[in-house]
mmCIF file of C-alpha atoms and ligand atoms in Angstrom:
data_model
loop_
_atom_site.group_PDB
_atom_site.id
_atom_site.type_symbol
_atom_site.label_atom_id
_atom_site.label_comp_id
_atom_site.label_asym_id
_atom_site.label_seq_id
_atom_site.Cartn_x
_atom_site.Cartn_y
_atom_site.Cartn_z
ATOM 1 C CA MET A 1 -125.772 53.944 -72.886
ATOM 2 C CA GLU A 2 -122.513 54.554 -74.911
ATOM 3 C CA TRP A 3 -123.847 52.280 -77.639
ATOM 4 C CA CYS A 4 -127.224 54.134 -77.684
ATOM 5 C CA VAL A 5 -125.363 57.404 -78.054
ATOM 6 C CA SER A 6 -123.307 56.032 -80.922
ATOM 7 C CA MET A 7 -126.409 54.985 -82.864
ATOM 8 C CA PRO A 8 -127.793 57.641 -85.203
ATOM 9 C CA LYS A 9 -131.242 58.714 -84.067
ATOM 10 C CA ILE A 10 -134.245 60.626 -85.365
ATOM 11 C CA GLU A 11 -136.128 62.927 -83.003
ATOM 12 C CA LEU A 12 -139.722 63.897 -84.037
ATOM 13 C CA HIS A 13 -141.238 65.133 -80.795
ATOM 14 C CA ALA A 14 -139.227 67.741 -78.970
ATOM 15 C CA HIS A 15 -140.568 71.102 -77.748
ATOM 16 C CA LEU A 16 -137.998 73.907 -77.872
ATOM 17 C CA ASN A 17 -138.802 75.511 -74.497
ATOM 18 C CA GLY A 18 -138.964 72.041 -72.887
ATOM 19 C CA SER A 19 -135.580 71.051 -74.147
ATOM 20 C CA ILE A 20 -133.583 73.979 -72.555
ATOM 21 C CA ARG A 21 -130.573 73.031 -70.290
ATOM 22 C CA ASP A 22 -131.176 73.461 -66.618
ATOM 23 C CA SER A 23 -127.968 75.514 -66.347
ATOM 24 C CA THR A 24 -129.268 78.024 -68.934
ATOM 25 C CA LEU A 25 -132.647 78.342 -67.184
ATOM 26 C CA LEU A 26 -130.932 78.978 -63.868
ATOM 27 C CA GLU A 27 -128.667 81.598 -65.470
ATOM 28 C CA LEU A 28 -131.641 83.334 -67.066
ATOM 29 C CA ALA A 29 -133.528 83.262 -63.737
ATOM 30 C CA ARG A 30 -130.576 84.674 -61.818
ATOM 31 C CA ASP A 31 -130.297 87.560 -64.415
ATOM 32 C CA LEU A 32 -133.989 88.352 -64.024
ATOM 33 C CA GLY A 33 -133.675 88.081 -60.274
ATOM 34 C CA GLU A 34 -130.810 90.625 -60.305
ATOM 35 C CA LYS A 35 -133.026 92.973 -62.387
ATOM 36 C CA GLY A 36 -135.720 92.607 -59.835
ATOM 37 C CA ALA A 37 -138.223 91.140 -62.263
ATOM 38 C CA ILE A 38 -138.505 87.868 -60.298
ATOM 39 C CA VAL A 39 -137.329 86.457 -56.938
ATOM 40 C CA PHE A 40 -134.682 83.918 -57.812
ATOM 41 C CA SER A 41 -135.010 81.850 -54.608
ATOM 42 C CA ASP A 42 -138.691 81.419 -55.371
ATOM 43 C CA VAL A 43 -138.056 79.843 -58.771
ATOM 44 C CA GLU A 44 -134.780 77.971 -58.234
ATOM 45 C CA HIS A 45 -136.456 74.911 -56.731
ATOM 46 C CA VAL A 46 -139.222 74.955 -59.324
ATOM 47 C CA ILE A 47 -136.543 74.614 -62.020
ATOM 48 C CA LEU A 48 -134.594 71.879 -60.238
ATOM 49 C CA LYS A 49 -137.553 69.812 -59.029
ATOM 50 C CA ASN A 50 -137.527 66.282 -60.560
ATOM 51 C CA ASP A 51 -141.077 64.848 -60.405
ATOM 52 C CA ARG A 52 -143.937 67.009 -61.553
ATOM 53 C CA SER A 53 -147.590 66.219 -62.269
ATOM 54 C CA LEU A 54 -148.879 67.105 -65.756
ATOM 55 C CA SER A 55 -150.500 70.356 -64.368
ATOM 56 C CA GLU A 56 -147.247 71.301 -62.557
ATOM 57 C CA VAL A 57 -145.334 70.883 -65.828
ATOM 58 C CA PHE A 58 -147.568 73.520 -67.434
ATOM 59 C CA LYS A 59 -146.915 75.840 -64.473
ATOM 60 C CA LEU A 60 -143.203 75.361 -65.160
ATOM 61 C CA PHE A 61 -143.759 76.198 -68.787
ATOM 62 C CA ASP A 62 -145.284 79.460 -67.775
ATOM 63 C CA LEU A 63 -142.164 80.239 -65.787
ATOM 64 C CA ILE A 64 -139.868 79.171 -68.619
ATOM 65 C CA HIS A 65 -141.788 81.443 -70.969
ATOM 66 C CA ILE A 66 -141.196 84.406 -68.648
ATOM 67 C CA LEU A 67 -137.505 83.552 -68.670
ATOM 68 C CA THR A 68 -137.127 83.071 -72.444
ATOM 69 C CA THR A 69 -139.352 85.679 -74.108
ATOM 70 C CA ASP A 70 -137.013 87.930 -75.948
ATOM 71 C CA HIS A 71 -135.463 87.434 -79.337
ATOM 72 C CA LYS A 72 -131.877 87.128 -78.141
ATOM 73 C CA THR A 73 -132.849 84.424 -75.641
ATOM 74 C CA VAL A 74 -134.988 82.499 -78.096
ATOM 75 C CA THR A 75 -132.016 82.474 -80.478
ATOM 76 C CA ARG A 76 -129.634 81.333 -77.728
ATOM 77 C CA ILE A 77 -131.770 78.494 -76.508
ATOM 78 C CA THR A 78 -132.383 77.233 -80.040
ATOM 79 C CA LYS A 79 -128.722 77.057 -80.693
ATOM 80 C CA GLU A 80 -128.042 75.251 -77.529
ATOM 81 C CA VAL A 81 -130.832 72.773 -77.831
ATOM 82 C CA ILE A 82 -129.668 71.783 -81.446
ATOM 83 C CA GLU A 83 -126.058 71.447 -80.147
ATOM 84 C CA ASP A 84 -127.372 69.037 -77.383
ATOM 85 C CA PHE A 85 -129.318 66.916 -79.773
ATOM 86 C CA ALA A 86 -126.323 66.749 -82.165
ATOM 87 C CA ALA A 87 -124.007 65.740 -79.306
ATOM 88 C CA ASP A 88 -126.416 62.892 -78.626
ATOM 89 C CA ASN A 89 -125.998 61.783 -82.255
ATOM 90 C CA VAL A 90 -129.432 62.837 -83.396
ATOM 91 C CA VAL A 91 -129.069 63.112 -87.115
ATOM 92 C CA TYR A 92 -132.582 64.433 -87.936
ATOM 93 C CA LEU A 93 -134.445 66.771 -85.554
ATOM 94 C CA GLU A 94 -137.977 67.952 -85.994
ATOM 95 C CA LEU A 95 -138.079 70.767 -83.367
ATOM 96 C CA ARG A 96 -141.514 72.170 -82.471
ATOM 97 C CA THR A 97 -142.245 75.471 -80.870
ATOM 98 C CA THR A 98 -145.174 77.799 -80.299
ATOM 99 C CA PRO A 99 -144.751 81.172 -82.069
ATOM 100 C CA LYS A 100 -145.374 83.804 -79.425
ATOM 101 C CA ARG A 101 -146.504 87.389 -79.588
ATOM 102 C CA ASN A 102 -145.167 89.671 -76.856
ATOM 103 C CA ASP A 103 -145.888 93.382 -77.561
ATOM 104 C CA SER A 104 -143.750 94.575 -74.588
ATOM 105 C CA LYS A 105 -140.651 93.031 -76.339
ATOM 106 C CA GLY A 106 -141.721 94.061 -79.892
ATOM 107 C CA MET A 107 -142.177 90.373 -80.695
ATOM 108 C CA SER A 108 -144.664 89.052 -83.214
ATOM 109 C CA LYS A 109 -145.174 85.331 -84.134
ATOM 110 C CA ARG A 110 -143.137 85.955 -87.201
ATOM 111 C CA SER A 111 -140.232 87.637 -85.453
ATOM 112 C CA TYR A 112 -140.243 84.767 -82.872
ATOM 113 C CA VAL A 113 -139.848 82.213 -85.585
ATOM 114 C CA GLU A 114 -137.120 84.391 -87.209
ATOM 115 C CA ALA A 115 -135.312 84.372 -83.816
ATOM 116 C CA VAL A 116 -135.515 80.511 -83.841
ATOM 117 C CA LEU A 117 -134.142 80.467 -87.359
ATOM 118 C CA ASP A 118 -131.233 82.745 -86.299
ATOM 119 C CA GLY A 119 -130.499 80.226 -83.540
ATOM 120 C CA ILE A 120 -130.376 77.369 -86.046
ATOM 121 C CA ARG A 121 -128.031 79.296 -88.306
ATOM 122 C CA SER A 122 -125.785 80.237 -85.418
ATOM 123 C CA VAL A 123 -124.889 76.566 -84.600
ATOM 124 C CA ASN A 124 -121.180 76.179 -85.300
ATOM 125 C CA VAL A 125 -120.120 72.874 -83.764
ATOM 126 C CA VAL A 126 -121.880 70.824 -86.363
ATOM 127 C CA GLU A 127 -123.095 71.247 -89.945
ATOM 128 C CA VAL A 128 -126.812 72.010 -89.973
ATOM 129 C CA ASP A 129 -129.072 71.246 -92.925
ATOM 130 C CA LEU A 130 -132.046 73.558 -92.463
ATOM 131 C CA SER A 131 -133.746 73.194 -95.829
ATOM 132 C CA HIS A 132 -132.963 72.001 -99.276
ATOM 133 C CA LYS A 133 -133.704 75.313 -100.810
ATOM 134 C CA LEU A 134 -131.663 77.226 -98.247
ATOM 135 C CA ASN A 135 -128.629 75.007 -98.853
ATOM 136 C CA MET A 136 -128.605 76.034 -102.454
ATOM 137 C CA ASP A 137 -128.608 79.776 -101.482
ATOM 138 C CA THR A 138 -125.097 79.682 -100.162
ATOM 139 C CA SER A 139 -124.699 83.506 -99.880
ATOM 140 C CA ALA A 140 -127.652 83.896 -97.449
ATOM 141 C CA TYR A 141 -127.816 80.881 -95.199
ATOM 142 C CA SER A 142 -125.447 78.036 -95.763
ATOM 143 C CA HIS A 143 -123.210 77.695 -92.722
ATOM 144 C CA ALA A 144 -121.520 74.320 -93.011
ATOM 145 C CA MET A 145 -118.696 73.809 -90.598
ATOM 146 C CA ASN A 146 -116.622 70.901 -89.648
ATOM 147 C CA ASP A 147 -117.297 69.243 -86.337
ATOM 148 C CA VAL A 148 -114.616 70.604 -84.091
ATOM 149 C CA CYS A 149 -115.773 68.531 -81.139
ATOM 150 C CA ASP A 150 -114.587 65.059 -81.652
ATOM 151 C CA GLY A 151 -112.092 65.529 -84.549
ATOM 152 C CA THR A 152 -113.726 62.648 -86.498
ATOM 153 C CA GLY A 153 -114.444 64.744 -89.562
ATOM 154 C CA SER A 154 -117.748 66.444 -90.483
ATOM 155 C CA LYS A 155 -120.892 65.680 -88.597
ATOM 156 C CA LYS A 156 -124.314 66.805 -89.738
ATOM 157 C CA ILE A 157 -127.766 67.286 -88.370
ATOM 158 C CA TYR A 158 -130.905 67.920 -90.370
ATOM 159 C CA VAL A 159 -133.170 70.359 -88.521
ATOM 160 C CA ARG A 160 -136.737 71.043 -89.510
ATOM 161 C CA LEU A 161 -139.377 73.121 -87.590
ATOM 162 C CA LEU A 162 -143.013 72.336 -86.687
ATOM 163 C CA LEU A 163 -145.011 75.348 -85.492
ATOM 164 C CA SER A 164 -147.211 74.552 -82.541
ATOM 165 C CA ILE A 165 -150.676 75.819 -81.743
ATOM 166 C CA ASP A 166 -151.127 76.071 -77.895
ATOM 167 C CA ARG A 167 -154.535 74.849 -76.774
ATOM 168 C CA ARG A 168 -154.910 78.135 -74.829
ATOM 169 C CA GLU A 169 -154.986 80.072 -78.183
ATOM 170 C CA THR A 170 -158.041 81.393 -80.035
ATOM 171 C CA ALA A 171 -159.148 79.984 -83.398
ATOM 172 C CA GLU A 172 -157.744 83.280 -84.917
ATOM 173 C CA ALA A 173 -154.321 82.816 -83.361
ATOM 174 C CA ALA A 174 -154.274 79.240 -84.522
ATOM 175 C CA MET A 175 -154.980 80.266 -88.041
ATOM 176 C CA GLU A 176 -152.215 82.995 -87.786
ATOM 177 C CA THR A 177 -149.727 80.292 -86.830
ATOM 178 C CA VAL A 178 -150.825 78.049 -89.865
ATOM 179 C CA LYS A 179 -150.459 81.037 -92.290
ATOM 180 C CA LEU A 180 -147.016 81.812 -90.857
ATOM 181 C CA ALA A 181 -146.024 78.140 -91.338
ATOM 182 C CA LEU A 182 -147.141 78.327 -94.938
ATOM 183 C CA GLU A 183 -145.116 81.501 -95.541
ATOM 184 C CA MET A 184 -142.045 79.929 -93.902
ATOM 185 C CA ARG A 185 -142.116 76.634 -95.728
ATOM 186 C CA ASP A 186 -138.892 77.564 -97.670
ATOM 187 C CA PHE A 187 -137.151 78.302 -94.372
ATOM 188 C CA GLY A 188 -137.402 74.847 -92.878
ATOM 189 C CA VAL A 189 -140.931 74.773 -91.461
ATOM 190 C CA VAL A 190 -142.480 71.339 -92.409
ATOM 191 C CA GLY A 191 -145.646 71.053 -90.359
ATOM 192 C CA ILE A 192 -148.037 71.875 -87.565
ATOM 193 C CA ASP A 193 -148.430 70.515 -84.072
ATOM 194 C CA LEU A 194 -151.318 70.951 -81.621
ATOM 195 C CA SER A 195 -150.077 70.934 -77.977
ATOM 196 C CA GLY A 196 -150.479 72.726 -74.640
ATOM 197 C CA ASN A 197 -152.375 71.785 -71.490
ATOM 198 C CA PRO A 198 -154.746 69.006 -72.592
ATOM 199 C CA SER A 199 -157.348 70.084 -69.954
ATOM 200 C CA VAL A 200 -157.729 73.403 -71.726
ATOM 201 C CA GLY A 201 -159.388 74.359 -75.059
ATOM 202 C CA GLU A 202 -161.683 72.621 -77.458
ATOM 203 C CA TRP A 203 -160.855 70.530 -80.400
ATOM 204 C CA LEU A 204 -163.509 72.193 -82.578
ATOM 205 C CA SER A 205 -161.960 75.650 -82.220
ATOM 206 C CA PHE A 206 -158.680 74.422 -83.802
ATOM 207 C CA PHE A 207 -160.313 72.417 -86.487
ATOM 208 C CA PRO A 208 -160.672 75.190 -89.065
ATOM 209 C CA ALA A 209 -156.953 76.147 -88.824
ATOM 210 C CA LEU A 210 -155.853 72.508 -88.965
ATOM 211 C CA GLU A 211 -158.182 71.683 -91.832
ATOM 212 C CA PHE A 212 -156.831 74.742 -93.737
ATOM 213 C CA ALA A 213 -153.204 73.591 -93.009
ATOM 214 C CA ARG A 214 -153.971 70.123 -94.419
ATOM 215 C CA LYS A 215 -155.711 71.584 -97.533
ATOM 216 C CA GLN A 216 -152.563 73.540 -98.124
ATOM 217 C CA GLY A 217 -150.444 70.348 -97.897
ATOM 218 C CA LEU A 218 -148.928 70.929 -94.379
ATOM 219 C CA PRO A 219 -148.592 67.674 -92.429
ATOM 220 C CA ILE A 220 -150.066 67.720 -88.957
ATOM 221 C CA THR A 221 -149.240 65.981 -85.622
ATOM 222 C CA LEU A 222 -151.647 66.142 -82.627
ATOM 223 C CA HIS A 223 -151.082 65.669 -78.982
ATOM 224 C CA CYS A 224 -153.775 63.093 -78.436
ATOM 225 C CA GLY A 225 -155.096 61.353 -75.296
ATOM 226 C CA GLU A 226 -152.856 62.810 -72.676
ATOM 227 C CA VAL A 227 -155.966 62.913 -70.440
ATOM 228 C CA PRO A 228 -159.020 60.772 -70.809
ATOM 229 C CA ASN A 229 -161.286 62.499 -73.267
ATOM 230 C CA PRO A 230 -162.863 59.797 -75.542
ATOM 231 C CA ASP A 231 -164.951 62.177 -77.667
ATOM 232 C CA GLU A 232 -161.892 64.343 -78.465
ATOM 233 C CA ILE A 233 -159.627 61.318 -79.080
ATOM 234 C CA ARG A 234 -162.182 59.915 -81.592
ATOM 235 C CA ALA A 235 -162.546 63.317 -83.323
ATOM 236 C CA MET A 236 -158.750 63.571 -83.549
ATOM 237 C CA LEU A 237 -158.303 60.098 -85.016
ATOM 238 C CA ASP A 238 -161.194 60.738 -87.513
ATOM 239 C CA PHE A 239 -159.266 63.835 -88.664
ATOM 240 C CA LEU A 240 -156.455 61.429 -89.806
ATOM 241 C CA PRO A 241 -153.411 63.392 -88.685
ATOM 242 C CA ARG A 242 -150.014 62.165 -90.078
ATOM 243 C CA ARG A 243 -148.869 61.375 -86.540
ATOM 244 C CA ILE A 244 -150.068 61.665 -82.972
ATOM 245 C CA GLY A 245 -148.147 62.280 -79.744
ATOM 246 C CA HIS A 246 -148.565 60.219 -76.547
ATOM 247 C CA ALA A 247 -151.843 58.184 -76.945
ATOM 248 C CA CYS A 248 -151.821 57.447 -73.187
ATOM 249 C CA CYS A 249 -155.440 57.567 -72.083
ATOM 250 C CA PHE A 250 -157.204 55.617 -74.801
ATOM 251 C CA GLY A 251 -160.178 53.360 -74.076
ATOM 252 C CA ASP A 252 -160.554 50.000 -75.861
ATOM 253 C CA ASP A 253 -162.625 51.498 -78.754
ATOM 254 C CA GLU A 254 -160.188 54.304 -79.444
ATOM 255 C CA TRP A 255 -157.217 51.898 -79.238
ATOM 256 C CA LYS A 256 -158.877 49.617 -81.736
ATOM 257 C CA LEU A 257 -159.442 52.543 -84.074
ATOM 258 C CA LEU A 258 -155.884 53.833 -83.768
ATOM 259 C CA LYS A 259 -154.573 50.387 -84.744
ATOM 260 C CA GLU A 260 -156.930 50.077 -87.654
ATOM 261 C CA LEU A 261 -155.972 53.554 -88.981
ATOM 262 C CA LYS A 262 -152.245 52.707 -88.359
ATOM 263 C CA ILE A 263 -151.507 56.297 -87.375
ATOM 264 C CA PRO A 264 -147.867 56.511 -86.179
ATOM 265 C CA VAL A 265 -147.446 57.405 -82.428
ATOM 266 C CA GLU A 266 -144.648 59.528 -80.983
ATOM 267 C CA ILE A 267 -143.838 57.763 -77.690
ATOM 268 C CA CYS A 268 -142.299 59.764 -74.826
ATOM 269 C CA LEU A 269 -141.598 57.177 -72.042
ATOM 270 C CA THR A 270 -139.909 59.323 -69.442
ATOM 271 C CA SER A 271 -142.281 62.298 -69.891
ATOM 272 C CA ASN A 272 -145.327 59.962 -69.473
ATOM 273 C CA ILE A 273 -143.885 58.380 -66.268
ATOM 274 C CA ARG A 274 -142.689 61.660 -64.687
ATOM 275 C CA THR A 275 -146.059 63.271 -65.260
ATOM 276 C CA GLU A 276 -147.863 60.115 -64.050
ATOM 277 C CA THR A 277 -149.945 59.934 -67.215
ATOM 278 C CA ILE A 278 -148.805 56.252 -67.169
ATOM 279 C CA ALA A 279 -148.422 54.471 -63.827
ATOM 280 C CA SER A 280 -145.093 52.841 -64.433
ATOM 281 C CA VAL A 281 -142.836 52.218 -67.462
ATOM 282 C CA ASP A 282 -143.436 48.365 -67.495
ATOM 283 C CA VAL A 283 -147.160 48.902 -68.156
ATOM 284 C CA HIS A 284 -146.504 51.506 -70.866
ATOM 285 C CA HIS A 285 -148.477 51.083 -74.177
ATOM 286 C CA PHE A 286 -145.140 51.005 -75.983
ATOM 287 C CA ALA A 287 -145.101 47.241 -75.509
ATOM 288 C CA ASP A 288 -148.478 46.638 -77.079
ATOM 289 C CA LEU A 289 -147.748 48.886 -80.086
ATOM 290 C CA TYR A 290 -144.267 47.516 -80.567
ATOM 291 C CA GLU A 291 -145.466 43.832 -80.367
ATOM 292 C CA SER A 292 -148.214 44.484 -82.903
ATOM 293 C CA ASN A 293 -145.892 46.216 -85.232
ATOM 294 C CA HIS A 294 -147.780 49.507 -85.038
ATOM 295 C CA PRO A 295 -145.795 52.465 -86.328
ATOM 296 C CA LEU A 296 -144.117 54.282 -83.420
ATOM 297 C CA ILE A 297 -141.240 56.622 -82.906
ATOM 298 C CA LEU A 298 -139.297 56.997 -79.618
ATOM 299 C CA CYS A 299 -138.950 60.730 -78.635
ATOM 300 C CA THR A 300 -137.930 62.900 -75.681
ATOM 301 C CA ASP A 301 -140.798 65.490 -75.446
ATOM 302 C CA ASP A 302 -139.031 67.916 -73.030
ATOM 303 C CA ALA A 303 -135.453 66.729 -72.648
ATOM 304 C CA GLY A 304 -134.617 69.609 -70.280
ATOM 305 C CA VAL A 305 -137.778 69.496 -68.158
ATOM 306 C CA PHE A 306 -137.564 65.698 -67.735
ATOM 307 C CA SER A 307 -133.738 65.415 -67.622
ATOM 308 C CA THR A 308 -133.564 62.962 -70.435
ATOM 309 C CA SER A 309 -131.987 62.444 -73.863
ATOM 310 C CA LEU A 310 -133.034 60.409 -76.844
ATOM 311 C CA SER A 311 -130.277 57.909 -76.115
ATOM 312 C CA ALA A 312 -131.647 57.547 -72.515
ATOM 313 C CA GLU A 313 -135.114 56.859 -73.982
ATOM 314 C CA TYR A 314 -133.679 54.081 -76.137
ATOM 315 C CA MET A 315 -131.918 52.678 -73.136
ATOM 316 C CA LEU A 316 -135.099 52.730 -71.111
ATOM 317 C CA ALA A 317 -136.976 50.964 -73.845
ATOM 318 C CA SER A 318 -134.191 48.415 -74.110
ATOM 319 C CA SER A 319 -133.993 47.711 -70.375
ATOM 320 C CA THR A 320 -137.783 47.612 -69.829
ATOM 321 C CA PHE A 321 -138.966 45.767 -72.997
ATOM 322 C CA GLY A 322 -135.866 43.669 -73.737
ATOM 323 C CA LEU A 323 -134.847 45.325 -76.984
ATOM 324 C CA GLY A 324 -131.473 44.297 -78.313
ATOM 325 C CA LYS A 325 -129.088 46.432 -80.315
ATOM 326 C CA ARG A 326 -130.623 45.269 -83.597
ATOM 327 C CA ASP A 327 -134.058 45.953 -82.455
ATOM 328 C CA MET A 328 -133.141 49.506 -81.338
ATOM 329 C CA PHE A 329 -131.425 50.185 -84.546
ATOM 330 C CA GLN A 330 -134.385 49.013 -86.627
ATOM 331 C CA LEU A 331 -136.714 51.112 -84.483
ATOM 332 C CA ALA A 332 -134.522 54.198 -84.988
ATOM 333 C CA GLU A 333 -134.187 53.649 -88.679
ATOM 334 C CA LYS A 334 -137.947 53.050 -89.208
ATOM 335 C CA ALA A 335 -138.597 56.634 -88.045
ATOM 336 C CA ILE A 336 -137.315 57.787 -91.397
ATOM 337 C CA GLU A 337 -140.728 56.801 -92.859
ATOM 338 C CA PHE A 338 -142.569 59.251 -90.598
ATOM 339 C CA ILE A 339 -140.602 62.473 -90.883
ATOM 340 C CA PHE A 340 -142.299 65.447 -92.468
ATOM 341 C CA ALA A 341 -139.293 66.520 -94.631
ATOM 342 C CA CYS A 342 -139.067 65.633 -98.303
ATOM 343 C CA ASP A 343 -138.023 62.427 -100.023
ATOM 344 C CA LYS A 344 -134.464 63.649 -100.675
ATOM 345 C CA VAL A 345 -133.914 63.922 -96.835
ATOM 346 C CA LYS A 346 -135.354 60.473 -96.460
ATOM 347 C CA ARG A 347 -132.797 59.057 -98.966
ATOM 348 C CA ASP A 348 -130.008 60.875 -97.215
ATOM 349 C CA LEU A 349 -131.037 59.407 -93.937
ATOM 350 C CA LYS A 350 -131.185 55.904 -95.366
ATOM 351 C CA MET A 351 -127.633 56.283 -96.441
ATOM 352 C CA ILE A 352 -126.580 57.345 -92.954
ATOM 353 C CA TYR A 353 -128.307 54.208 -91.532
ATOM 354 C CA THR A 354 -126.691 51.959 -94.142
ATOM 355 C CA THR A 355 -123.278 53.248 -93.225
ATOM 356 C CA ALA A 356 -124.013 52.983 -89.508
ATOM 357 C CA LEU A 357 -125.104 49.389 -89.836
ATOM 358 C CA THR A 358 -121.511 48.469 -90.845
ATOM 359 C CA GLU A 359 -119.754 50.796 -88.418
ATOM 360 C CA LEU A 360 -121.765 49.480 -85.439
ATOM 361 C CA ASN A 361 -121.163 45.836 -86.471
ATOM 362 C CA LEU A 362 -124.725 44.869 -86.586
HETATM 363 C C1 6MZ B 401 -148.621 69.045 -74.165
HETATM 364 C C2 6MZ B 401 -146.649 70.194 -74.151
HETATM 365 C C3 6MZ B 401 -145.970 69.129 -73.450
HETATM 366 O O1 6MZ B 401 -143.687 75.679 -77.715
HETATM 367 O O2 6MZ B 401 -142.772 77.192 -75.934
HETATM 368 N N1 6MZ B 401 -145.719 71.152 -74.377
HETATM 369 N N2 6MZ B 401 -147.905 70.124 -74.521
HETATM 370 N N3 6MZ B 401 -148.086 67.968 -73.498
HETATM 371 C C4 6MZ B 401 -146.762 68.002 -73.076
HETATM 372 N N4 6MZ B 401 -146.283 67.006 -72.352
HETATM 373 C C5 6MZ B 401 -145.629 67.083 -71.168
HETATM 374 N N5 6MZ B 401 -144.724 69.508 -73.246
HETATM 375 C C6 6MZ B 401 -144.569 70.776 -73.850
HETATM 376 O O3 6MZ B 401 -142.424 74.657 -75.733
HETATM 377 C C7 6MZ B 401 -143.172 74.563 -74.626
HETATM 378 C C8 6MZ B 401 -144.629 74.323 -74.882
HETATM 379 O O4 6MZ B 401 -144.784 73.055 -75.477
HETATM 380 C C9 6MZ B 401 -146.011 72.402 -75.104
HETATM 381 C C10 6MZ B 401 -146.693 73.433 -74.154
HETATM 382 O O5 6MZ B 401 -147.577 74.235 -74.931
HETATM 383 C C11 6MZ B 401 -145.518 74.208 -73.676
HETATM 384 O O6 6MZ B 401 -145.920 75.511 -73.225
HETATM 385 P P1 6MZ B 401 -142.502 75.911 -76.738
HETATM 386 O O7 6MZ B 401 -141.200 75.955 -77.477
#
């Protein structure tokens, strides 16, 4: 595990509200309990429960959203989540979140994203690179600081945002999110994700917003095949997204198409096992994709909800599928090809991996 932590890692599938620390969720629940807004004892066990079905996970997200929906809390959780990924030696993080409107808190989708950006800017235990453009504007946003945690000099994490469309949303709300992402491109937003309960919503209603995003040059990743739905899976693959998440419930035909199209897959082992989307880790489709050299990226999905970390996901892949240190390093480094940020960031990351190769004696 120590070695997995020491290896630089790239995280491309992490939901902000799924990555919150349990301790923070409990604190927020206790506060709301004291204000009489919820009954703390009713929610404590929901937060601490370990195994949840896929539908129970979405019930938990509804609770999390009640606990986190004000600007200050969104800023706080963003800061903490980035600090946790940085502590796990994640060097590039594509964090995804669903912009939320909440009239009772005076929150619009835009002000939600601004609260997330405030959280990114308030990280102070590690230097954060939020966007090339912002780095040049030192007066407004640059906030480089030395790593005060381990005393080994400066440590840096690249953070980029994907705005998620929730499958519960209307076509209009989806379009609003895409337009917001386009407006916020200079502020670190690099793409669009489609996520949410896979048993809810129709692919066709999101298609116009996603097609518009693509025409405007925004890369797209889709949650695809979390439940068996061959027609939707085929329509999603035909759309040719830049990446897909999960790919658990594919039939033979869809599997063949995925491989022909070589669409990179974000693999979330612990999440798939915990939600019983896959029966057990040893029969996970990671093995097939890995052996056939299909592009894949190991990711956490919801590190808080599933009590995992990216290092733990590498450990699990290593112990289950027999990956050695060199294999893990190559897998981590290969993720550079699939990030949505610009070529300059890719070059920087390649340098980080070249240096790490020597430091880790590989
Ligand atoms: C599909 C998921 C997910 O956006 O509020 N989300 N969508 N499948 C999953 N696998 C378990 N895990 C998380 O983060 C929470 C939201 O991310 C999506 C859901 O829409 C959830 O409400 P944000 O930051």
